RNA sequence: GCCGGGGUGGCGGAAUGGCAGACGCGCAACACUUAAAAUGUUGUGAGCUUACGCUUGUGUGGGUUCGACUCCCACCCUCGGCACCA
């Protein structure tokens, strides 16, 4: 055996493992129930042209360590690979260069596969998938049709992001701060007929289902926030005749005449609020510029106009404002925080305060949320307050902090009221004055319900999922239109509904599929003259939100996946995915899972039982890696210098997997040294039987002290394999008996502790501490070997090699097969069993504190009681130096942990 | 503004109520070498001390406890997400 040269064997084993099909699932038999399974899933990768990044290596290695570990403790591990291969980058590249996306995608997949194999990821390549393959997207389209049949896929006119320069629609994720990510042009909203999936059907279950899964708390919270459930009330405000005089000044409560109710009903405005308890302070209403009431106002024939007197001037102002608001992008509305608005000319009746209040139109109210109309309470809402001040509208304060009466602070209370309602008191609220907000909130709700003007209501921020894309490189939407323009499903026998290839990639503002002659002809041929295809393709998130199901039965041509295969494997036991997928992919996947469950295909509610996010690998400068910053680390370079095992080990050692961590060029050395030292350890062990001891080549760099210690006389080798020199009955003539026994036991004990720790650390994803533990073990073995009165047993060396093998699969395999002459791969060997009897200690050292400060330590027997521990401490001179006259007030003894003496 | 994560040596980090800084990097001295690299040994939070040691120390301030990086309260800084969401 020579010096550690990973380049001499890593490539060889990488190819050998794949050729041997070492990691393919062979235990998936149709009709059989699977037990003891472990389905490990890594985020579906987009095969980008730039190849593997150090950021991919970390989660891949983590999962690979888990896969190798769980296999060796007897789990039936399934660790599949696939490619999220449709998407915008390949298409953009095609636009630039004319190279068809199918070609670039193939090349990229080949690069990725080679690199992933090279770092030793034990994927099951037999289940490899790509979403751009017709055998895959056939079932993406099938899924669309199932949703369509149930009314969960529908078409609707909707605004989309449009880049006027690129002449194309952009996905939300292509819009960066309101600009096109490619050309920097301002994105505008354009109304188009689009396909949606009705994810809102499952909005409540998408919240409650999170209780079933082991996901990071923050991720669950982000999903909950995204769904944005808020409970409040829907309140009806009746429209009434305008009489501006009524509104002048703030009347006192006494002026209120409950008999005064609006006589000339002309309609109503429904308002959604979560703060109905502030309704007495609602001094005006505001509707969004898109609100339906505006159509009434601007329609000369409408009833509303007949019943009110809105001047023509006012109507002109309204028209002007509406047009202005429409021309603004959503981004512009947000950036300009200055409130704008216009009086509608209408009044409504506040059912609580019994006042007539004006209705305003303003774009700070969002049409899409709630009812597109609000009751404005400028006394306790900051936005309403700004608006009221600007347009000189009345302000009524309805909340007061107990023991405070500072009017200016009332606004800032509003957020706190929801957190601590009992600390605030209602004022200017009729019969509710003096009640706290817990009591008043319920009372006011009841009153409004009794009046028949309000009901409890829940709203959500979650919108249906827009899946249409005016893009080429995606799965075609399997819909055709008859000559009248009515949509029909593509027949199942026509699936896969093939993506045409006769298209030009120049962006024209039209869906690229419109340019395909073949596509049009195909539809007419199959469905009749005058029929046309749907030209849009599906959002690539559709492809990537069900792939984990296809993995379970990836080559099935008749079904999406066998029901029993999905039943056997789902849910995925562990999913590692970047935090950027928290909202979209993970929410969509959960939606599909719930839909397919309801259709009877699946028996699970949630697709991913346990999920964690890998952190980002930052550049050495602690900033995000990017070419422009020049801080990119290329995994190929690291491998060239140190080998794949060092790269793997280093990324795992960096720190907790879910944390962002900077790369350190020097620190990589540490892992390389560790592997070199481990390699050297085995140089002294017996070589393969057919090899002569003398033929072992000397260390290239010369013998170190440590190596000299390792070089044992030839006859020692045979002796080792016969008897156990460390047991009482073993040969011990050359070794001091006391020393060898104690040291041998110490090392064995540490070995078994380490076996235990590495296993449990892997299960807890604490790869960094698992590696530290193995380093400590090696440090200890080396130190003992240096003492020359300890020798390493080959069985123990093998155990050490085995627990290192998930982390450094190449080096351990090379030693295992070449040096130790094993016939089967180390990766099929079982995990070493922990000898618990070795872990039992007879004596322990415990620290002794005096007044909470450690002053010394005593060695005690494992079963010693408090009395004898205290007695032992009182013998120790350094300890009693801190205890005047050996007198103490109190003793705290935590069995086996610590003794604290209070003086 | 709201939601969530985090703050420990020169650096990455370890310790989840019981010896703070495991493990690794870096640094220093020494050994090997003609020399360098590699490798090995020893040391390495700060302050004080010839030394044994002592004091101090986990963002800040307070609290609970015999004992707090760890639990509680308030605050500061930082990173990520959402945001005129009523």
Coordinates of C-alpha atoms in Angstrom, one line a residue, chain A residues 4-20 68 110-121 636 639-640 642-645 809-811 813-814:
Chain A
X4 CA -2.9 8.2 0.1
X5 CA -3.5 9.1 -3.5
X6 CA -7.3 9.3 -3.9
X7 CA -7.1 10.0 -7.6
X8 CA -5.8 6.4 -8.0
X9 CA -8.9 4.7 -6.9
X10 CA -11.9 7.1 -6.5
X11 CA -13.0 7.0 -10.2
X12 CA -12.7 3.3 -10.3
X13 CA -15.0 2.6 -7.3
X14 CA -17.5 5.2 -8.5
X15 CA -17.9 3.3 -11.7
X16 CA -17.8 -0.1 -10.1
X17 CA -20.7 0.7 -7.7
X18 CA -22.9 1.8 -10.5
X19 CA -21.9 -1.2 -12.7
X20 CA -22.7 -3.5 -9.8
X68 CA -25.4 4.3 3.3
X110 CA -25.0 14.1 -18.6
X111 CA -22.6 16.6 -16.9
X112 CA -24.6 16.5 -13.6
X113 CA -24.8 12.7 -13.6
X114 CA -21.1 12.3 -14.1
X115 CA -20.3 14.8 -11.4
X116 CA -22.8 13.2 -8.9
X117 CA -21.4 9.8 -9.6
X118 CA -17.9 11.1 -9.1
X119 CA -18.6 12.4 -5.6
X120 CA -20.0 8.9 -4.8
X121 CA -23.7 9.7 -4.3
X636 CA -14.1 19.9 -9.4
X639 CA -11.6 17.2 -5.9
X640 CA -8.6 17.5 -8.2
X642 CA -7.8 16.5 -2.4
X643 CA -10.2 13.9 -3.8
X644 CA -14.0 13.5 -3.4
X645 CA -13.7 12.0 0.1
X809 CA -16.9 5.9 0.8
X810 CA -14.0 5.7 -1.6
X811 CA -11.0 5.5 0.7
X813 CA -13.7 0.8 0.1
X814 CA -10.1 0.9 -1.2

